[in-house]
GROMACS .gro file of C-alpha atoms in nm:
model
  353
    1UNK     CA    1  -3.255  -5.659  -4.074
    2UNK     CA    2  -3.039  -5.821  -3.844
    3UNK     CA    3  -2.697  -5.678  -3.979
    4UNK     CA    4  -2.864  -5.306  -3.979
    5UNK     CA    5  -2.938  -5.345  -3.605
    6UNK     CA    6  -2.730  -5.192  -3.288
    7UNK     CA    7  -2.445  -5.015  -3.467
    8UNK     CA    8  -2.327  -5.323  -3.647
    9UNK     CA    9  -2.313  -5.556  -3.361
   10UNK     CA   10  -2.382  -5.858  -3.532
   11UNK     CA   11  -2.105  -5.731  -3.865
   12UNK     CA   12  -1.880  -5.762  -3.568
   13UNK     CA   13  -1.961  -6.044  -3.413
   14UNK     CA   14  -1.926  -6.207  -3.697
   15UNK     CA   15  -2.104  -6.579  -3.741
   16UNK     CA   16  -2.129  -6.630  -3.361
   17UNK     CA   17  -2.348  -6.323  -3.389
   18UNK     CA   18  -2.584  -6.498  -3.674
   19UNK     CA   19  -2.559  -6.822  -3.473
   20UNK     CA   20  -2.670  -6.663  -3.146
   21UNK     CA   21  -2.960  -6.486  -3.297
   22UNK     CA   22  -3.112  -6.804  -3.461
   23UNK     CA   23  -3.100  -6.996  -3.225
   24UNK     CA   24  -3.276  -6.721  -2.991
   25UNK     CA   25  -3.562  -6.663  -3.264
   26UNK     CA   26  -3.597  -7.031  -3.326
   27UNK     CA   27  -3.610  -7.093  -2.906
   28UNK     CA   28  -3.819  -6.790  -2.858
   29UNK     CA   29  -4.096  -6.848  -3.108
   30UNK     CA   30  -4.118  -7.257  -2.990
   31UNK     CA   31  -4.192  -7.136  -2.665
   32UNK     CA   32  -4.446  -6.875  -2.766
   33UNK     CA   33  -4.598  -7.153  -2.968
   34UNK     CA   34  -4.565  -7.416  -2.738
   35UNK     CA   35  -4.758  -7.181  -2.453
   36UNK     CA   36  -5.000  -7.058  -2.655
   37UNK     CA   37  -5.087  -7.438  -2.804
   38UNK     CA   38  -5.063  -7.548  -2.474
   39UNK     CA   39  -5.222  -7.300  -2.296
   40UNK     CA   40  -5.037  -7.344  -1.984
   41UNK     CA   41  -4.917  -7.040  -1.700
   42UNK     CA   42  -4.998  -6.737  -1.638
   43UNK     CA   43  -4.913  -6.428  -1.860
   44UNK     CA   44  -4.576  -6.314  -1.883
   45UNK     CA   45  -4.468  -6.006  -1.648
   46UNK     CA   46  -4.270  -5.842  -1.957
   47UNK     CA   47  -3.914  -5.699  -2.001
   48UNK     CA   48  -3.998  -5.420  -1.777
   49UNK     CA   49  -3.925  -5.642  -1.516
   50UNK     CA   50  -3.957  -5.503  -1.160
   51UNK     CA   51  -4.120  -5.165  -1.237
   52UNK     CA   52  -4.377  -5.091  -1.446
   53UNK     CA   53  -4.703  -5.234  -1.380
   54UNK     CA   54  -5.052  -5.135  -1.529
   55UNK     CA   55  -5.191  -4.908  -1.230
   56UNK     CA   56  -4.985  -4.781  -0.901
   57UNK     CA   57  -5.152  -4.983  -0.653
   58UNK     CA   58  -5.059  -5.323  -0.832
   59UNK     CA   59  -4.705  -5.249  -0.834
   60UNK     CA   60  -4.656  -5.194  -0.489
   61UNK     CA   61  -4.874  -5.542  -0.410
   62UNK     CA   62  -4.725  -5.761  -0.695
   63UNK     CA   63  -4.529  -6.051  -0.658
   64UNK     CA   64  -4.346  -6.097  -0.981
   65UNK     CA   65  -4.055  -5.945  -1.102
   66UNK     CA   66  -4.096  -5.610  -0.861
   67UNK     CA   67  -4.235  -5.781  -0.564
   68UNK     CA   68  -4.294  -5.534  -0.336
   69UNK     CA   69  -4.046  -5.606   0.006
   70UNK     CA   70  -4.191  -5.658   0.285
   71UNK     CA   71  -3.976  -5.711   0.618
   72UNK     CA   72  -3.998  -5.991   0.780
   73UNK     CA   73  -4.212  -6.010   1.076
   74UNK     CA   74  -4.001  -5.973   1.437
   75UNK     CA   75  -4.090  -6.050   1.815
   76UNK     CA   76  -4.136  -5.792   2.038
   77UNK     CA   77  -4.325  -5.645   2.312
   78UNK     CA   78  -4.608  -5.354   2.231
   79UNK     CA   79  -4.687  -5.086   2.445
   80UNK     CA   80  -5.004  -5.109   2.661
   81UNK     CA   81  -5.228  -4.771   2.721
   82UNK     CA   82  -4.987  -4.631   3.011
   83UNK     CA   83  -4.630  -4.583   2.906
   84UNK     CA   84  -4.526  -4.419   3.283
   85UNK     CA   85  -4.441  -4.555   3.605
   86UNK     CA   86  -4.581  -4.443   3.898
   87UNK     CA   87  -4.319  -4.221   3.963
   88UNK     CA   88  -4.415  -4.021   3.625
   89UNK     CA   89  -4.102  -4.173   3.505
   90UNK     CA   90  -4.120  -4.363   3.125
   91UNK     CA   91  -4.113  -4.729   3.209
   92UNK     CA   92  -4.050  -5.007   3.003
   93UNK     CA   93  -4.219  -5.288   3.156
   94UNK     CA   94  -4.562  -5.126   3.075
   95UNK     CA   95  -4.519  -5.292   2.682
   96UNK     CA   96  -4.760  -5.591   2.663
   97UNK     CA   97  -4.779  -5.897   2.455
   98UNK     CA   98  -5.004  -5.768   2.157
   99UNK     CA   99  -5.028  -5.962   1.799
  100UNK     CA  100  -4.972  -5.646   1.539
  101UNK     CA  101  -5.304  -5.747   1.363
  102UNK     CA  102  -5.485  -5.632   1.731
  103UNK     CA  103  -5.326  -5.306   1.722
  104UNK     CA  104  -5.539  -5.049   1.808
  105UNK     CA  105  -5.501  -4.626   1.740
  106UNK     CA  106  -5.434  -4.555   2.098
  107UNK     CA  107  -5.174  -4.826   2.068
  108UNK     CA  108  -5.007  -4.666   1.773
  109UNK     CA  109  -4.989  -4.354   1.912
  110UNK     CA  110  -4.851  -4.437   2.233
  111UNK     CA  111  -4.574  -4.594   2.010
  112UNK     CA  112  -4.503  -4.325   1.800
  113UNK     CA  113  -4.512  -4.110   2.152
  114UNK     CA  114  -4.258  -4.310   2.280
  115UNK     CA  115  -4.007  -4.283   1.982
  116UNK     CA  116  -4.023  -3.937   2.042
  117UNK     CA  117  -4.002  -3.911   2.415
  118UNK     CA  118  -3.740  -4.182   2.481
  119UNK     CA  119  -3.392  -4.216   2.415
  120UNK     CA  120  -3.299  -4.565   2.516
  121UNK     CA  121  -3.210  -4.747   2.185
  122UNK     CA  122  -3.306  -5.078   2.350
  123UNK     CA  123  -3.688  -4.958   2.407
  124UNK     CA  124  -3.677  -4.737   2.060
  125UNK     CA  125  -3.568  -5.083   1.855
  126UNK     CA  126  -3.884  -5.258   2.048
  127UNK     CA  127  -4.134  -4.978   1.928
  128UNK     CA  128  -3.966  -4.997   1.570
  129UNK     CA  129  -4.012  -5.353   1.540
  130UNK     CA  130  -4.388  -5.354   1.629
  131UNK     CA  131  -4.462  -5.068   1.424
  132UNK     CA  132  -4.242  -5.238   1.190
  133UNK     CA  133  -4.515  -5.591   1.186
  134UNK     CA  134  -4.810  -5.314   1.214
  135UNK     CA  135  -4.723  -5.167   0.877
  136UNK     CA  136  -4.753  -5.499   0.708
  137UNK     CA  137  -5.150  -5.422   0.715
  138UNK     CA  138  -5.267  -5.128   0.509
  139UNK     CA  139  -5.483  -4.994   0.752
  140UNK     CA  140  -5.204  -4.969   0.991
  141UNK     CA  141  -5.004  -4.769   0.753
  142UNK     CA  142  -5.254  -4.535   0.696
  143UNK     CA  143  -5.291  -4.501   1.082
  144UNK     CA  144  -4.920  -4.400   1.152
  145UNK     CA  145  -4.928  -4.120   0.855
  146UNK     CA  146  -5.229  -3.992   0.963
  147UNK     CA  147  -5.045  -3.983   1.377
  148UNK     CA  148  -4.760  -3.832   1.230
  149UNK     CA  149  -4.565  -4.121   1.229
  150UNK     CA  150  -4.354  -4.124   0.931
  151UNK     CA  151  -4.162  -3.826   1.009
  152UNK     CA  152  -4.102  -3.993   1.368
  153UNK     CA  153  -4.003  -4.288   1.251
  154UNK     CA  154  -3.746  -4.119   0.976
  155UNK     CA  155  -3.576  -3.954   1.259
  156UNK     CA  156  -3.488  -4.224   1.391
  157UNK     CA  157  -3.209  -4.283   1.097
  158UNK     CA  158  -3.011  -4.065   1.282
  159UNK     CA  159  -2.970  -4.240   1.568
  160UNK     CA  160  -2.617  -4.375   1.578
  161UNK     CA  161  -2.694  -4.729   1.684
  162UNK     CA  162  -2.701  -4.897   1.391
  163UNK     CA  163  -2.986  -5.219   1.502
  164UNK     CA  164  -3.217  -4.860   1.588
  165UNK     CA  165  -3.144  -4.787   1.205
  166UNK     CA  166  -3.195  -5.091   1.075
  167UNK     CA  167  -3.520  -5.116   1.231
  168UNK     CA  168  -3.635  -4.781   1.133
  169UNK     CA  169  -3.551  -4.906   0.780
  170UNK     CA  170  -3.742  -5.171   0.820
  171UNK     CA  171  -4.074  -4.998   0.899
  172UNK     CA  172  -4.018  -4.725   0.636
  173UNK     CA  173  -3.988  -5.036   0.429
  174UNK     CA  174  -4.339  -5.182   0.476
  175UNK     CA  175  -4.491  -4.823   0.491
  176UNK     CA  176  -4.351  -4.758   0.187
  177UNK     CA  177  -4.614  -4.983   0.054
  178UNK     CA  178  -4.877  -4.716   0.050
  179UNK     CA  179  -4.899  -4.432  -0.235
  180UNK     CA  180  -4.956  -4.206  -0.040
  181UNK     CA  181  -4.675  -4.256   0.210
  182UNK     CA  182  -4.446  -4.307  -0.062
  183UNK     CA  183  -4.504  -3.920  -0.125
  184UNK     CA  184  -4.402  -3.837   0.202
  185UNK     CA  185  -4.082  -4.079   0.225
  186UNK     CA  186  -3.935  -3.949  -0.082
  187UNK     CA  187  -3.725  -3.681   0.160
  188UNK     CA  188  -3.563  -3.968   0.308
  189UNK     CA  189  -3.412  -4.104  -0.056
  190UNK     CA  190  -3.106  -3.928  -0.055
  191UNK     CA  191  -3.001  -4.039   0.335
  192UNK     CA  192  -3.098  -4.381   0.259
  193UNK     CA  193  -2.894  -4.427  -0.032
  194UNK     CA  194  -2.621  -4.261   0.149
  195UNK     CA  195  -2.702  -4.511   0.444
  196UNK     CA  196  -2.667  -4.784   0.211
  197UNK     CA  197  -2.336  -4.694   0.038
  198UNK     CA  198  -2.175  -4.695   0.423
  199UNK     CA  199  -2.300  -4.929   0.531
  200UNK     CA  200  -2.075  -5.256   0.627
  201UNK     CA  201  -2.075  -5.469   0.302
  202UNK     CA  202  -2.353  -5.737   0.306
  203UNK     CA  203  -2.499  -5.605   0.678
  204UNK     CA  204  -2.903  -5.640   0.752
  205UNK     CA  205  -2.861  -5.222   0.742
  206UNK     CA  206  -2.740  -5.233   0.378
  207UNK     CA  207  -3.017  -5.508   0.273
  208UNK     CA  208  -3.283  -5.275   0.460
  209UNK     CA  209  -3.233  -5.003   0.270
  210UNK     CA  210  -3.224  -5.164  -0.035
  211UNK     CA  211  -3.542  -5.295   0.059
  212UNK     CA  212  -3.644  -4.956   0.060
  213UNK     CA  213  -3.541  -4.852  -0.256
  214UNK     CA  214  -3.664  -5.146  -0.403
  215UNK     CA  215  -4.015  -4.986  -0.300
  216UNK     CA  216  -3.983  -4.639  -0.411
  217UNK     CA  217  -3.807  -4.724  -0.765
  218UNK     CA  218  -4.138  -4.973  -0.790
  219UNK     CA  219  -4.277  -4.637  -1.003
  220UNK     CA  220  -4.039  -4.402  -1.218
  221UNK     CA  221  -4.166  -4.118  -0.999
  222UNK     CA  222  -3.833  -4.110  -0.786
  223UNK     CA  223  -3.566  -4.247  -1.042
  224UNK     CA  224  -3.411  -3.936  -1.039
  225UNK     CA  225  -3.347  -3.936  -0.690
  226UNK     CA  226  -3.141  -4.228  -0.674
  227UNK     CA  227  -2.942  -4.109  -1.006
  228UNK     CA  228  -2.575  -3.984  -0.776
  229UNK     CA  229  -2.610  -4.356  -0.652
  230UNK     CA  230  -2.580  -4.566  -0.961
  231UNK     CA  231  -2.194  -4.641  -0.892
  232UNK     CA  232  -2.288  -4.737  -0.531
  233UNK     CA  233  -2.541  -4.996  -0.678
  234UNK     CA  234  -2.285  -5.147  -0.931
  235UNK     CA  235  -2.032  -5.167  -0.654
  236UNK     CA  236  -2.258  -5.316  -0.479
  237UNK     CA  237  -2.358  -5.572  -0.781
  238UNK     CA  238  -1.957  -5.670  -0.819
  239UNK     CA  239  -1.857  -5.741  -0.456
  240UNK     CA  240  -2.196  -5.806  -0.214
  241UNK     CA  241  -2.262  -6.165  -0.169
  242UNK     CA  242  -2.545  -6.308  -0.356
  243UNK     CA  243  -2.840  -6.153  -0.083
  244UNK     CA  244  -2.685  -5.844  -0.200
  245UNK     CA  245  -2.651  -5.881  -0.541
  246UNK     CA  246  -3.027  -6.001  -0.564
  247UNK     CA  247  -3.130  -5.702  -0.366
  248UNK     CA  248  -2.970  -5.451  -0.571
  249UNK     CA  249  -3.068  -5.555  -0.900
  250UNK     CA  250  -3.449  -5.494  -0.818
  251UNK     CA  251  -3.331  -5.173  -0.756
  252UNK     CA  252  -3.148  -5.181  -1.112
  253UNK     CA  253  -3.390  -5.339  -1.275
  254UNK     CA  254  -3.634  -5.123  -1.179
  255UNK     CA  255  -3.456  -4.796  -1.310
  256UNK     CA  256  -3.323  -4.951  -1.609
  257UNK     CA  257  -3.758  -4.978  -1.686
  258UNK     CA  258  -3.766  -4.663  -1.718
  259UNK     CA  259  -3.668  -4.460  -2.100
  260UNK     CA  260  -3.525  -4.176  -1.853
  261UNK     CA  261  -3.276  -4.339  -1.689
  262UNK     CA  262  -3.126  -4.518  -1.983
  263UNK     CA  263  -2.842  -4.278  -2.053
  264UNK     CA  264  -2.740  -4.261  -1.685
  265UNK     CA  265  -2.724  -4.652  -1.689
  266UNK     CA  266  -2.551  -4.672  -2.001
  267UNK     CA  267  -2.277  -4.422  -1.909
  268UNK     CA  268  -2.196  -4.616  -1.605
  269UNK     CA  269  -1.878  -4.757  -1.517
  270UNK     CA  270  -1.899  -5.213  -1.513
  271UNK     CA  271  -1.631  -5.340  -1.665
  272UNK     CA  272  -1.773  -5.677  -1.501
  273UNK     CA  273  -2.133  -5.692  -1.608
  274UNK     CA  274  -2.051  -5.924  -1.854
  275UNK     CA  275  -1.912  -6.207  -1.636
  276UNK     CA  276  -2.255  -6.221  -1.466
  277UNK     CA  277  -2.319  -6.390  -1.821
  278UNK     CA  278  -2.223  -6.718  -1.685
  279UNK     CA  279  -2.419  -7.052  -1.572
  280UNK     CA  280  -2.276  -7.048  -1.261
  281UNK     CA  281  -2.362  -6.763  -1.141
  282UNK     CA  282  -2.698  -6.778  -0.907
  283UNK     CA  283  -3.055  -6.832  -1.087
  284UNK     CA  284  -3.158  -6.509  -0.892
  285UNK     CA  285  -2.904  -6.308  -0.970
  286UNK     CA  286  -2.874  -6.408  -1.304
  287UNK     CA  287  -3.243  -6.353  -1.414
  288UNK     CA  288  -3.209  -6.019  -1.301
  289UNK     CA  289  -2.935  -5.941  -1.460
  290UNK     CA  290  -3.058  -6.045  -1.808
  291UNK     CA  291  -3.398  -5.852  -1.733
  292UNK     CA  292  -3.131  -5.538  -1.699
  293UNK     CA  293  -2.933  -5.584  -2.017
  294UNK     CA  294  -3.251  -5.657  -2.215
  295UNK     CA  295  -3.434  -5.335  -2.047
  296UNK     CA  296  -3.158  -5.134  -2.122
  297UNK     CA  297  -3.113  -5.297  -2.492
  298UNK     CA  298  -3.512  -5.256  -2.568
  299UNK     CA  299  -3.461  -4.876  -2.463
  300UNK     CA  300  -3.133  -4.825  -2.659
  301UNK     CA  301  -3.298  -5.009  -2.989
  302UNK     CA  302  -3.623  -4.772  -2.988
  303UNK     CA  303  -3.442  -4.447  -2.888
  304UNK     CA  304  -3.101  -4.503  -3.070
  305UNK     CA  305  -3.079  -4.156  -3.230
  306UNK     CA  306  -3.083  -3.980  -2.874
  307UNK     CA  307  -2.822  -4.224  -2.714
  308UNK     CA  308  -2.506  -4.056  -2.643
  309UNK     CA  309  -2.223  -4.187  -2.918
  310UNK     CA  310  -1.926  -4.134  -2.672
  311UNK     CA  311  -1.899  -4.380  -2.410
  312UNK     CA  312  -1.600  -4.510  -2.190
  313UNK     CA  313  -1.447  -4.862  -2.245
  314UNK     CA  314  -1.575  -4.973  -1.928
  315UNK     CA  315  -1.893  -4.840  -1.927
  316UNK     CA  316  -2.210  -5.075  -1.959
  317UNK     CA  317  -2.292  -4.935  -2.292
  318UNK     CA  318  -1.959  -5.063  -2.417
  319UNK     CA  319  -2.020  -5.351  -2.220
  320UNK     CA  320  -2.321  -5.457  -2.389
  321UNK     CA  321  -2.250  -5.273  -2.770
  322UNK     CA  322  -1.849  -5.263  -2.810
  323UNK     CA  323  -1.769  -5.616  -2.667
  324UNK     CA  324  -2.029  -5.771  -2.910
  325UNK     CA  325  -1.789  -6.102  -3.017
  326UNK     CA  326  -1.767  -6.148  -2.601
  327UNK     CA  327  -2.125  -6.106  -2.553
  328UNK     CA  328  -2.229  -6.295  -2.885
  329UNK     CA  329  -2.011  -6.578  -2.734
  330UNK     CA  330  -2.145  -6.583  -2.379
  331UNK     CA  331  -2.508  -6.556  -2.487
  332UNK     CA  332  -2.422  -6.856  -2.698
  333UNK     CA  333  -2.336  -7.030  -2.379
  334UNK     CA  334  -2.647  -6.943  -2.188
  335UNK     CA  335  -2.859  -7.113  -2.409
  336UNK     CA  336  -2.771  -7.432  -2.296
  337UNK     CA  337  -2.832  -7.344  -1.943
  338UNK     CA  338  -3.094  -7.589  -1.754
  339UNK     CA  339  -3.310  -7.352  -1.667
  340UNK     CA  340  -3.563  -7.308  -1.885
  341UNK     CA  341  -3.657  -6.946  -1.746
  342UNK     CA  342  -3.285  -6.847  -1.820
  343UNK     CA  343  -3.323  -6.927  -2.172
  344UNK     CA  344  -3.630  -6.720  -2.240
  345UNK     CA  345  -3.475  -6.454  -2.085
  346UNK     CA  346  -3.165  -6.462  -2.332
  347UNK     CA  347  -3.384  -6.525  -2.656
  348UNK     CA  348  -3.553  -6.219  -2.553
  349UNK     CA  349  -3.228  -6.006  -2.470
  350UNK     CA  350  -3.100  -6.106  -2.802
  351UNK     CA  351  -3.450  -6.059  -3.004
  352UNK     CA  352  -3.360  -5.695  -2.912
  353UNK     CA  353  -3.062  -5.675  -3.123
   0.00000   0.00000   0.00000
């Protein structure tokens, strides 16, 4: 069986190949055995990794492999019930000390009434940031659709100063927890990921919007949305720092879930993937990585017959199929990693050859 899988890979590979995939049967199987016997942890996620989960609602409020991302919580003042001076002038010293969690509709509103009346980026970062903590309860976020807030807050990605985008980003973010938001936040996709490829290498504005996406690619409903920026993630992948890197492979990981996407993934230029294979790369980033290639690998084993034959040299398919002796031989090296979720994750990758 094992020499009639994946084009050959272990013919090629040759005896590493065979070596490799006993030891990852013999490693996977004790583990199985040894959880089951002992009957200890919870059940495993799965390869799908940071996407698919069994109904909508969990995905977006999981914490395993997809956690949904949350912003973290900032400071900031939140407007009391009268947002005008006595001159009939806006003034800024009417914003009161209010916890998020007491947030009232009246308050809410005059928020989202002051992101549209107001240009002062100082007061408009203050209003995102509280709306921002609001969102983190689902009653809030049904509040600021149902004011209109969404498209007010998405505006305010167009304002040029970048902490007023970044904080917008970070409010769509926890919004984007709801369903039903999520339906109205698709439009703002494309500018995100366009916000994200400009954006200064490794800045808070780049890790918000990956945040984002991290949340709308949670379901395969908007995978083809974010197709045009599959370079932009793996460029992302080979030079962001490791808060980067982390960030965008939820994002990969959750479109490399889904069957549609596989050929789009496949076809994409990483002549580096493969050095991820190494110990000393981060835990993180290295889990995720693996969760990829065996996602991708699972897809590619079921649907072989409709994967395109013709692929570049650098392209992940080649990456993962063509460089088989490579990949045989840094597999090999994984399994004596001390991690002990590392090594499940390669016996699985390499049960899929």
């Amino acid at each position: 069986m094992f020499l009639r899988n994946s084009r050959g890979f272990l013919m090629r590979g040759g005896l590493v190949g065979l070596v490799v995939v006993g030891a990852g049967v013999c490693y996977y199987v004790y583990r199985a055995t040894s959880r089951k016997r002992k009957n200890e942890g919870p059940e495993e996620a799965g390869l799908k990794g940071e996407s698919i989960r069994k109904e909508h609602e969990q995905r977006l409020g999981s914490t395993s492999w997809g956690e949904a991302q949350m912003a973290i919580p900032e400071q900031a003042p939140v407007l009391g019930q009268n947002i005008f001076s006595s001159t009939g002038q806006k003034d800024s010293s009417h914003l009161q000390q209010v916890s998020p969690d007491g947030l009232e509709v009246h308050h809410i509103q005059s928020l989202i009434y002051l992101l549209e009346s107001v240009e002062d980026p100082l007061i408009q970062e203050q209003a995102l940031i509280t709306l921002s903590n609001s969102a983190a309860f689902s009653v809030n976020q049904d509040i600021i659709r149902n004011l209109g807030g969404l498209s007010v807050i998405g505006s305010m990605l167009s304002v040029p100063a970048t902490n007023v985008k970044e904080k917008a980003l970070n409010a769509l973010n926890n919004l984007s927890m709801n369903i039903k938001n999520q339906e109205e936040l698709k439009r703002y996709i494309t500018k995100i990921c366009e916000e994200t490829s400009s954006s200064p290498l490794n800045s808070e504005l780049q890790l918000a919007g990956l945040r984002f996406l991290t949340n709308m690619s949670l379901t395969n409903y908007y995978h083809h949305m974010m197709t045009s920026s599959i370079p932009c993630f793996l460029h992302l992948l080979l030079d962001g720092d490791e808060r980067t890197q982390t960030q965008v492979l939820k994002v990969l990981v959750n479109l490399s879930a889904n069957p549609a996407m596989t050929e789009h993934l496949l076809s994409a230029q990483a002549p580096f993937l493969l050095s991820l294979f190494d110990s000393c790369i981060n835990k993180e980033v290295l889990l995720r990585v693996l969760v990829f290639a065996t996602n991708l690998t699972q897809h590619m084993k079921k649907e072989e017959s409709a994967i395109a034959s013709h692929h570049s040299e650098d392209s992940i398919f080649s990456m993962l199929r063509g460089n088989s002796t490579q990949c045989a031989e840094k597999l090999a090296s994984l399994f004596h990693h001390h991690d002990t979720e590392v090594k499940e994750q390669v016996a699985k990758l390499v049960m899929q050859w």
